[in-house]
PDB file of C-alpha atoms in Angstrom:
ATOM      1  CA  MET A 269      13.871 -28.138   4.426  1.00 37.00           C
ATOM      2  CA  THR A 270      12.241 -31.109   5.704  1.00 38.00           C
ATOM      3  CA  GLY A 271       8.427 -31.834   4.875  1.00 38.00           C
ATOM      4  CA  ASN A 272       6.907 -30.282   7.029  1.00 40.00           C
ATOM      5  CA  ASP A 273       7.788 -26.710   5.477  1.00 42.00           C
ATOM      6  CA  HIS A 274       6.882 -28.231   2.175  1.00 40.00           C
ATOM      7  CA  ARG A 275       3.762 -27.985   3.692  1.00 45.00           C
ATOM      8  CA  THR A 276       3.008 -24.775   5.904  1.00 59.00           C
ATOM      9  CA  GLU A 277       5.916 -22.988   2.892  1.00 64.00           C
ATOM     10  CA  LYS A 278       6.143 -21.778   0.045  1.00 67.00           C
ATOM     11  CA  ARG A 279       9.308 -19.530  -1.687  1.00 66.00           C
ATOM     12  CA  LEU A 280       9.977 -18.477  -4.115  1.00 57.00           C
ATOM     13  CA  SER A 281      13.389 -16.315  -5.938  1.00 61.00           C
ATOM     14  CA  ILE A 282      13.420 -12.554  -5.035  1.00 63.00           C
ATOM     15  CA  GLN A 283      14.583 -12.195  -9.584  1.00 62.00           C
ATOM     16  CA  SER A 284      10.625 -14.229  -9.881  1.00 61.00           C
ATOM     17  CA  ALA A 285       9.569 -10.952  -8.160  1.00 65.00           C
ATOM     18  CA  VAL A 286       8.806  -8.609 -11.289  1.00 76.00           C
ATOM     19  CA  LEU A 287       5.483  -6.649 -10.665  1.00 85.00           C
ATOM     20  CA  PRO A 288       5.807  -3.235  -9.517  1.00 93.00           C
ATOM     21  CA  PHE A 289       4.782  -2.842  -5.494  1.00 94.00           C
ATOM     22  CA  LEU A 290       3.579  -0.137  -3.645  1.00 95.00           C
ATOM     23  CA  GLY A 291       5.667   2.524  -1.325  1.00 95.00           C
ATOM     24  CA  SER A 292       4.940   6.151   0.001  1.00 94.00           C
ATOM     25  CA  ARG A 293       7.022   8.582   1.272  1.00 94.00           C
ATOM     26  CA  GLU A 294       6.737   9.805   4.319  1.00 91.00           C
ATOM     27  CA  GLU A 295       6.856  13.373   4.796  1.00 88.00           C
ATOM     28  CA  ASP A 296       3.393  13.906   2.678  1.00 86.00           C
ATOM     29  CA  TYR A 297       2.259   9.571   2.293  1.00 88.00           C
ATOM     30  CA  GLN A 298       2.342  10.094  -1.707  1.00 91.00           C
ATOM     31  CA  PRO A 299       2.462   6.171  -2.900  1.00 93.00           C
ATOM     32  CA  PHE A 300       5.117   4.938  -5.827  1.00 95.00           C
ATOM     33  CA  GLN A 301       5.328   1.759  -7.706  1.00 96.00           C
ATOM     34  CA  TYR A 302       8.916   0.036  -7.646  1.00 95.00           C
ATOM     35  CA  ILE A 303      11.039  -2.822  -8.098  1.00 93.00           C
ATOM     36  CA  ILE A 304      12.583  -4.451  -6.281  1.00 90.00           C
ATOM     37  CA  GLN A 305      16.307  -4.774  -7.258  1.00 88.00           C
ATOM     38  CA  ASP A 306      18.999  -6.289  -4.777  1.00 84.00           C
ATOM     39  CA  PHE A 307      19.021  -5.938  -0.975  1.00 80.00           C
ATOM     40  CA  SER A 308      21.134  -6.915   1.290  1.00 78.00           C
ATOM     41  CA  GLN A 309      20.919  -7.575   6.007  1.00 74.00           C
ATOM     42  CA  ASN A 310      19.788  -3.994   6.139  1.00 75.00           C
ATOM     43  CA  GLY A 311      19.182  -2.385   3.089  1.00 83.00           C
ATOM     44  CA  VAL A 312      16.976  -2.370  -0.129  1.00 88.00           C
ATOM     45  CA  ARG A 313      17.851  -0.821  -3.675  1.00 91.00           C
ATOM     46  CA  ILE A 314      14.980  -0.414  -6.428  1.00 94.00           C
ATOM     47  CA  ALA A 315      13.955   1.281  -8.985  1.00 95.00           C
ATOM     48  CA  ILE A 316      10.635   3.623 -10.098  1.00 96.00           C
ATOM     49  CA  PRO A 317      10.372   2.699 -13.479  1.00 94.00           C
ATOM     50  CA  ALA A 318       9.821   5.116 -16.089  1.00 94.00           C
ATOM     51  CA  TRP A 319       6.564   3.183 -17.040  1.00 94.00           C
ATOM     52  CA  VAL A 320       5.006   2.312 -13.575  1.00 93.00           C
ATOM     53  CA  GLN A 321       1.367   4.870 -13.650  1.00 89.00           C
ATOM     54  CA  SER A 322       2.053   5.836  -9.997  1.00 90.00           C
ATOM     55  CA  ARG A 323       5.642   6.987 -10.908  1.00 89.00           C
ATOM     56  CA  GLU A 324       7.073   9.792  -8.277  1.00 92.00           C
ATOM     57  CA  ARG A 325      10.801  10.794  -7.616  1.00 93.00           C
ATOM     58  CA  LEU A 326      12.766  11.052  -4.623  1.00 96.00           C
ATOM     59  CA  TYR A 327      14.956  12.667  -3.174  1.00 96.00           C
ATOM     60  CA  GLN A 328      18.517  12.467  -0.740  1.00 96.00           C
ATOM     61  CA  ASP A 329      17.022  12.048   3.082  1.00 96.00           C
ATOM     62  CA  ASP A 330      13.030  11.228   1.906  1.00 97.00           C
ATOM     63  CA  GLN A 331      12.072   8.651   5.005  1.00 96.00           C
ATOM     64  CA  VAL A 332       9.841   6.297   2.822  1.00 96.00           C
ATOM     65  CA  ASN A 333       7.503   3.030   3.535  1.00 94.00           C
ATOM     66  CA  LEU A 334       7.790   0.219   1.359  1.00 93.00           C
ATOM     67  CA  HIS A 335       4.544  -1.768   3.093  1.00 93.00           C
ATOM     68  CA  LEU A 336       6.415  -5.068   2.709  1.00 87.00           C
ATOM     69  CA  PRO A 337       7.951  -6.899   5.858  1.00 84.00           C
ATOM     70  CA  TYR A 338      11.893  -7.407   4.740  1.00 85.00           C
ATOM     71  CA  LYS A 339      13.103 -10.233   7.589  1.00 83.00           C
ATOM     72  CA  PHE A 340      16.534 -10.449   8.955  1.00 77.00           C
ATOM     73  CA  LYS A 341      17.038 -12.632  11.675  1.00 75.00           C
ATOM     74  CA  GLY A 342      13.365 -12.318  12.758  1.00 74.00           C
ATOM     75  CA  GLN A 343      12.940  -8.803  12.858  1.00 78.00           C
ATOM     76  CA  SER A 344      11.373  -7.527  10.213  1.00 83.00           C
ATOM     77  CA  ARG A 345      11.496  -3.871   9.225  1.00 86.00           C
ATOM     78  CA  ASN A 346       9.746  -1.646   5.764  1.00 90.00           C
ATOM     79  CA  GLN A 347      10.816   1.683   6.292  1.00 92.00           C
ATOM     80  CA  GLY A 348      13.883   3.898   5.616  1.00 94.00           C
ATOM     81  CA  GLN A 349      15.903   7.008   3.930  1.00 96.00           C
ATOM     82  CA  ILE A 350      16.497   6.867   1.083  1.00 97.00           C
ATOM     83  CA  ALA A 351      20.929   6.672   1.709  1.00 96.00           C
ATOM     84  CA  TRP A 352      21.480   7.602  -2.662  1.00 96.00           C
ATOM     85  CA  GLU A 353      19.302   8.227  -5.893  1.00 96.00           C
ATOM     86  CA  LYS A 354      20.332   8.739  -9.784  1.00 96.00           C
ATOM     87  CA  TRP A 355      18.941   8.037 -12.678  1.00 96.00           C
ATOM     88  CA  GLU A 356      20.097   4.954 -14.882  1.00 95.00           C
ATOM     89  CA  ASP A 357      19.187   5.446 -18.699  1.00 95.00           C
ATOM     90  CA  ASP A 358      19.794   1.592 -19.260  1.00 93.00           C
ATOM     91  CA  LEU A 359      16.796   1.238 -17.539  1.00 91.00           C
ATOM     92  CA  ASP A 360      14.545   4.745 -17.747  1.00 94.00           C
ATOM     93  CA  SER A 361      13.899   3.793 -13.984  1.00 95.00           C
ATOM     94  CA  GLN A 362      15.442   6.314 -10.844  1.00 97.00           C
ATOM     95  CA  ILE A 363      17.551   3.617  -8.934  1.00 96.00           C
ATOM     96  CA  CYS A 364      17.693   4.142  -4.876  1.00 96.00           C
ATOM     97  CA  GLY A 365      19.753   2.698  -2.543  1.00 95.00           C
ATOM     98  CA  ILE A 366      17.069   2.633   1.226  1.00 95.00           C
ATOM     99  CA  ALA A 367      18.870   1.988   4.381  1.00 93.00           C
ATOM    100  CA  LEU A 368      16.738   0.178   6.542  1.00 90.00           C
ATOM    101  CA  ASN A 369      15.561   1.586  10.665  1.00 87.00           C
ATOM    102  CA  LYS A 370      12.664   0.572  11.754  1.00 84.00           C
ATOM    103  CA  SER A 371      10.995  -2.236  12.598  1.00 72.00           C
ATOM    104  CA  PHE A 372       7.180  -3.228  13.097  1.00 65.00           C
ATOM    105  CA  PRO A 373       5.249  -6.948  13.218  1.00 61.00           C
ATOM    106  CA  GLU A 374       3.864  -7.827  10.181  1.00 67.00           C
ATOM    107  CA  THR A 375       0.553  -8.032   9.892  1.00 78.00           C
ATOM    108  CA  TYR A 376       0.357 -11.426   7.714  1.00 84.00           C
ATOM    109  CA  PRO A 377       3.016 -14.226   7.347  1.00 81.00           C
ATOM    110  CA  VAL A 378       4.415 -12.289   3.461  1.00 84.00           C
ATOM    111  CA  PHE A 379       7.741 -11.205   3.529  1.00 84.00           C
ATOM    112  CA  ILE A 380      11.247 -11.596   2.333  1.00 84.00           C
ATOM    113  CA  ALA A 381      13.550 -13.014   4.095  1.00 82.00           C
ATOM    114  CA  LEU A 382      17.267 -10.780   3.622  1.00 78.00           C
ATOM    115  CA  ASP A 383      19.361 -14.163   4.883  1.00 78.00           C
ATOM    116  CA  THR A 384      17.878 -16.337   1.666  1.00 78.00           C
ATOM    117  CA  ARG A 385      17.185 -14.013  -0.865  1.00 76.00           C
ATOM    118  CA  GLU A 386      13.765 -15.091  -0.748  1.00 77.00           C
ATOM    119  CA  VAL A 387       9.735 -14.612  -0.894  1.00 78.00           C
ATOM    120  CA  VAL A 388       8.493 -16.725   1.592  1.00 81.00           C
ATOM    121  CA  ILE A 389       4.595 -17.765   2.235  1.00 78.00           C
ATOM    122  CA  ASP A 390       3.963 -19.904   5.643  1.00 78.00           C
ATOM    123  CA  LEU A 391       1.003 -21.105   5.962  1.00 73.00           C
ATOM    124  CA  ALA A 392       1.291 -22.048   9.496  1.00 73.00           C
ATOM    125  CA  ARG A 393      -1.749 -20.426   9.940  1.00 74.00           C
ATOM    126  CA  PHE A 394      -3.286 -21.076   7.632  1.00 75.00           C
ATOM    127  CA  SER A 395      -5.629 -23.764   6.317  1.00 68.00           C
ATOM    128  CA  THR A 396      -4.881 -23.515   2.357  1.00 71.00           C
ATOM    129  CA  PRO A 397      -3.648 -20.936   0.316  1.00 74.00           C
ATOM    130  CA  GLU A 398      -7.069 -19.304  -0.539  1.00 81.00           C
ATOM    131  CA  LYS A 399      -7.335 -18.145   3.331  1.00 84.00           C
ATOM    132  CA  LEU A 400      -5.112 -16.626   3.650  1.00 87.00           C
ATOM    133  CA  LEU A 401      -5.666 -14.302   0.060  1.00 88.00           C
ATOM    134  CA  LEU A 402      -9.961 -14.644   0.922  1.00 91.00           C
ATOM    135  CA  LEU A 403      -8.414 -12.577   3.962  1.00 92.00           C
ATOM    136  CA  VAL A 404      -6.893  -9.487   2.985  1.00 93.00           C
ATOM    137  CA  LEU A 405      -9.392  -8.585   0.052  1.00 94.00           C
ATOM    138  CA  LYS A 406     -11.615  -8.741   2.817  1.00 95.00           C
ATOM    139  CA  ASP A 407      -9.995  -6.440   4.785  1.00 96.00           C
ATOM    140  CA  CYS A 408      -9.609  -4.294   2.696  1.00 96.00           C
ATOM    141  CA  VAL A 409     -12.472  -4.005   2.109  1.00 97.00           C
ATOM    142  CA  LEU A 410     -13.136  -3.205   5.759  1.00 96.00           C
ATOM    143  CA  LEU A 411     -10.760  -0.699   5.697  1.00 95.00           C
ATOM    144  CA  LYS A 412     -11.876   1.834   2.867  1.00 96.00           C
ATOM    145  CA  ARG A 413     -14.630   0.902   3.928  1.00 95.00           C
ATOM    146  CA  GLY A 414     -13.716   2.048   7.363  1.00 93.00           C
ATOM    147  CA  MET A 415     -11.937   4.894   5.539  1.00 92.00           C
ATOM    148  CA  LEU A 416     -15.389   6.008   3.736  1.00 91.00           C
ATOM    149  CA  ILE A 417     -17.479   6.644   7.344  1.00 89.00           C
ATOM    150  CA  TYR A 418     -14.567   8.144   8.612  1.00 84.00           C
ATOM    151  CA  LEU A 419     -14.655  10.705   5.632  1.00 84.00           C
ATOM    152  CA  ASN A 420     -18.299  11.164   6.442  1.00 83.00           C
ATOM    153  CA  HIS A 421     -17.674  12.181  10.092  1.00 79.00           C
ATOM    154  CA  LEU A 422     -14.971  14.016   8.664  1.00 76.00           C
ATOM    155  CA  THR A 423     -17.107  16.134   6.477  1.00 75.00           C
ATOM    156  CA  ALA A 424     -19.997  17.416   9.828  1.00 73.00           C
ATOM    157  CA  TYR A 425     -16.832  17.430  11.911  1.00 71.00           C
ATOM    158  CA  PHE A 426     -14.952  20.003   9.290  1.00 69.00           C
ATOM    159  CA  THR A 427     -18.085  22.452   8.846  1.00 66.00           C
ATOM    160  CA  ARG A 428     -18.927  22.664  12.881  1.00 65.00           C
ATOM    161  CA  LEU A 429     -14.758  23.856  12.891  1.00 59.00           C
ATOM    162  CA  THR A 430     -14.092  25.183   9.462  1.00 57.00           C
ATOM    163  CA  GLU A 431     -13.067  28.962   9.751  1.00 58.00           C
ATOM    164  CA  PHE A 432     -15.030  29.211   6.625  1.00 59.00           C
ATOM    165  CA  LYS A 433     -17.756  31.261   5.201  1.00 64.00           C
ATOM    166  CA  ARG A 434     -20.520  29.378   5.414  1.00 63.00           C
ATOM    167  CA  GLU A 435     -20.944  29.596   1.378  1.00 64.00           C
ATOM    168  CA  GLU A 436     -16.643  29.388   1.490  1.00 63.00           C
ATOM    169  CA  TYR A 437     -17.059  26.042   3.421  1.00 64.00           C
ATOM    170  CA  THR A 438     -20.258  24.986   0.644  1.00 67.00           C
ATOM    171  CA  LEU A 439     -18.265  25.638  -2.372  1.00 69.00           C
ATOM    172  CA  PHE A 440     -15.473  23.182  -0.923  1.00 67.00           C
ATOM    173  CA  ARG A 441     -17.434  20.576   0.435  1.00 68.00           C
ATOM    174  CA  LEU A 442     -18.753  20.298  -2.802  1.00 63.00           C
ATOM    175  CA  ASN A 443     -15.738  20.418  -4.897  1.00 72.00           C
ATOM    176  CA  VAL A 444     -13.543  18.453  -3.611  1.00 76.00           C
ATOM    177  CA  ILE A 445     -14.717  15.935  -0.809  1.00 79.00           C
ATOM    178  CA  ASN A 446     -17.956  15.016  -2.192  1.00 85.00           C
ATOM    179  CA  ASP A 447     -15.532  14.162  -5.604  1.00 87.00           C
ATOM    180  CA  ILE A 448     -12.809  12.260  -2.622  1.00 88.00           C
ATOM    181  CA  LYS A 449     -16.294  10.680  -1.795  1.00 90.00           C
ATOM    182  CA  LEU A 450     -16.929   8.887  -5.126  1.00 92.00           C
ATOM    183  CA  GLY A 451     -13.536   8.033  -5.788  1.00 93.00           C
ATOM    184  CA  LEU A 452     -13.994   6.395  -2.183  1.00 95.00           C
ATOM    185  CA  GLU A 453     -17.903   4.412  -3.167  1.00 96.00           C
ATOM    186  CA  LYS A 454     -16.352   3.482  -6.683  1.00 96.00           C
ATOM    187  CA  ASN A 455     -13.042   1.796  -5.337  1.00 97.00           C
ATOM    188  CA  LEU A 456     -15.156   0.204  -2.494  1.00 97.00           C
ATOM    189  CA  GLU A 457     -17.603  -1.993  -5.188  1.00 97.00           C
ATOM    190  CA  TYR A 458     -14.348  -2.670  -6.654  1.00 96.00           C
ATOM    191  CA  LEU A 459     -13.030  -4.441  -3.542  1.00 97.00           C
ATOM    192  CA  ASN A 460     -16.156  -5.861  -2.630  1.00 96.00           C
ATOM    193  CA  LYS A 461     -17.209  -7.280  -6.368  1.00 95.00           C
ATOM    194  CA  THR A 462     -13.961  -8.462  -6.245  1.00 94.00           C
ATOM    195  CA  TYR A 463     -13.801  -9.866  -2.939  1.00 94.00           C
ATOM    196  CA  LEU A 464     -16.999 -11.570  -3.256  1.00 94.00           C
ATOM    197  CA  ALA A 465     -16.658 -13.549  -6.746  1.00 91.00           C
ATOM    198  CA  ALA A 466     -13.260 -14.451  -5.261  1.00 90.00           C
ATOM    199  CA  MET A 467     -15.591 -16.641  -2.243  1.00 89.00           C
ATOM    200  CA  ALA A 468     -17.607 -18.002  -4.934  1.00 89.00           C
ATOM    201  CA  MET A 469     -14.575 -19.342  -5.963  1.00 84.00           C
ATOM    202  CA  GLY A 470     -14.546 -22.196  -3.373  1.00 73.00           C
ATOM    203  CA  SER A 471     -10.994 -23.113  -2.024  1.00 68.00           C
ATOM    204  CA  ASP A 472      -9.902 -22.655  -6.052  1.00 70.00           C
ATOM    205  CA  HIS A 473      -6.629 -19.619  -4.993  1.00 68.00           C
ATOM    206  CA  GLU A 474      -5.161 -20.295  -8.205  1.00 74.00           C
ATOM    207  CA  GLU A 475      -8.615 -19.164 -10.206  1.00 79.00           C
ATOM    208  CA  ILE A 476      -9.259 -17.427  -7.894  1.00 81.00           C
ATOM    209  CA  LEU A 477      -4.972 -14.995  -8.715  1.00 80.00           C
ATOM    210  CA  GLY A 478      -5.209 -16.105 -11.711  1.00 80.00           C
ATOM    211  CA  ARG A 479      -9.072 -13.629 -12.284  1.00 83.00           C
ATOM    212  CA  LEU A 480      -6.622 -11.149 -10.510  1.00 86.00           C
ATOM    213  CA  ASP A 481      -6.736  -7.683 -11.899  1.00 90.00           C
ATOM    214  CA  ILE A 482      -2.728  -6.110  -9.872  1.00 90.00           C
ATOM    215  CA  ASP A 483      -3.606  -3.334 -12.011  1.00 92.00           C
ATOM    216  CA  GLU A 484      -7.280  -2.739 -11.770  1.00 94.00           C
ATOM    217  CA  LEU A 485      -6.270  -3.308  -7.745  1.00 94.00           C
ATOM    218  CA  ARG A 486      -4.036  -1.019  -7.305  1.00 95.00           C
ATOM    219  CA  LYS A 487      -5.572   1.440  -8.620  1.00 94.00           C
ATOM    220  CA  SER A 488      -8.599   0.662  -6.346  1.00 96.00           C
ATOM    221  CA  ILE A 489      -6.298   0.445  -3.050  1.00 95.00           C
ATOM    222  CA  GLU A 490      -4.903   3.651  -3.695  1.00 93.00           C
ATOM    223  CA  SER A 491      -4.656   6.937  -2.410  1.00 89.00           C
ATOM    224  CA  GLU A 492      -8.582   9.068  -3.218  1.00 89.00           C
ATOM    225  CA  LEU A 493      -7.260  11.986  -0.713  1.00 83.00           C
ATOM    226  CA  TYR A 494      -4.338  13.885  -0.923  1.00 78.00           C
ATOM    227  CA  ILE A 495      -3.499  16.136   2.529  1.00 72.00           C
ATOM    228  CA  ASP A 496      -2.132  18.774   1.162  1.00 70.00           C
ATOM    229  CA  LEU A 497      -4.884  19.864  -0.462  1.00 68.00           C
ATOM    230  CA  PHE A 498      -6.405  19.637   2.920  1.00 68.00           C
ATOM    231  CA  SER A 499      -3.874  20.818   5.568  1.00 63.00           C
ATOM    232  CA  SER A 500      -3.410  24.322   3.470  1.00 60.00           C
ATOM    233  CA  VAL A 501      -7.380  25.237   3.208  1.00 61.00           C
ATOM    234  CA  LEU A 502      -8.296  23.618   6.314  1.00 60.00           C
ATOM    235  CA  SER A 503      -5.745  25.133   8.842  1.00 57.00           C
ATOM    236  CA  LEU A 504      -6.893  22.980  12.380  1.00 59.00           C
ATOM    237  CA  GLU A 505      -4.396  20.887  13.720  1.00 64.00           C
ATOM    238  CA  SER A 506      -7.783  19.220  15.714  1.00 62.00           C
ATOM    239  CA  ALA A 507      -8.654  18.236  11.868  1.00 67.00           C
ATOM    240  CA  ASN A 508      -5.034  17.027  10.738  1.00 72.00           C
ATOM    241  CA  ARG A 509      -5.320  14.142  12.778  1.00 73.00           C
ATOM    242  CA  TYR A 510      -8.099  12.977  11.984  1.00 74.00           C
ATOM    243  CA  LEU A 511      -6.875  13.116   8.182  1.00 79.00           C
ATOM    244  CA  ARG A 512      -3.528  11.915   9.530  1.00 79.00           C
ATOM    245  CA  ALA A 513      -5.365   8.389  10.334  1.00 80.00           C
ATOM    246  CA  LEU A 514      -6.617   8.122   7.299  1.00 86.00           C
ATOM    247  CA  LYS A 515      -3.639   7.856   5.527  1.00 87.00           C
ATOM    248  CA  THR A 516      -2.475   5.390   8.169  1.00 88.00           C
ATOM    249  CA  LEU A 517      -5.899   3.573   7.177  1.00 91.00           C
ATOM    250  CA  GLU A 518      -4.080   4.132   3.749  1.00 92.00           C
ATOM    251  CA  LYS A 519      -0.875   2.666   4.762  1.00 91.00           C
ATOM    252  CA  LYS A 520      -2.603  -0.907   5.198  1.00 92.00           C
ATOM    253  CA  SER A 521      -4.011  -1.605   2.556  1.00 94.00           C
ATOM    254  CA  TYR A 522      -0.865  -0.620   0.988  1.00 95.00           C
ATOM    255  CA  ASN A 523       0.424  -3.286   3.437  1.00 93.00           C
ATOM    256  CA  ASN A 524      -1.898  -5.177   2.270  1.00 94.00           C
ATOM    257  CA  TYR A 525      -1.769  -5.084  -1.651  1.00 95.00           C
ATOM    258  CA  ASN A 526       1.526  -5.463  -2.007  1.00 93.00           C
ATOM    259  CA  THR A 527       0.199  -9.161  -0.015  1.00 91.00           C
ATOM    260  CA  MET A 528      -1.502 -10.268  -3.005  1.00 90.00           C
ATOM    261  CA  VAL A 529       1.416  -8.790  -5.526  1.00 90.00           C
ATOM    262  CA  MET A 530       3.638 -11.772  -4.010  1.00 86.00           C
ATOM    263  CA  LEU A 531       0.974 -13.792  -3.326  1.00 85.00           C
ATOM    264  CA  TYR A 532       0.019 -13.458  -6.636  1.00 83.00           C
ATOM    265  CA  LEU A 533       3.421 -14.435  -8.230  1.00 80.00           C
ATOM    266  CA  GLN A 534       3.884 -17.153  -6.295  1.00 74.00           C
ATOM    267  CA  ASN A 535       1.112 -18.405  -8.576  1.00 70.00           C
ATOM    268  CA  LEU A 536       2.853 -17.192 -11.179  1.00 62.00           C
TER     269      LEU A 536
END
């Protein structure tokens, strides 16, 4: 590694990645926490321990998104299919083998290099580590704010197009949509406070990372909206397209969360 590499790249062994990342099942967008156990150039083995708060049972052939770039020979993949799964009593975990099969351009220069088996944080495009961290936090705020704006538009859209009687839709809005909106507002407030607090700390990225509550960040980023509930009640394909667009914003938020976890791990 050259001297320039030392300045622009930070690396840590995958064995140091002991905190859970966020993944999601493609069929229903359901998020789950997982720990990386091992990987090769074609796949990843993960564990879903019984102790994680966002636990989801996965099955063979499920399509999942790990929301984390796995890079090999310049190509990044983060999506794949469950090739096999089993329960291991000694780990109190479900173990899954995932065949990675979809590529995408990563949002941030933070990825897992499959050839060197390391987490790589490339700072070549950032003057300081905190610039990258602040950008990720700001993006989390913007995505959550965008979801809240989107939901407000959808509420009016549903009012015009739903086949419900007016009083039925009023109940649905009060009991379901308003709860989702309150959740979004609460999580947006937390993310915005976290971002502003990080901004106030200035150029000390270690202090910013040291004060981050990773578990609270995960709770604020995870989904407030369950698409199956809307799909079963509002059987409108046009509405479902909007809901899926909201879920796309959530996926970007999960990517951001996993980036912050890797930055956090690098600081330990």
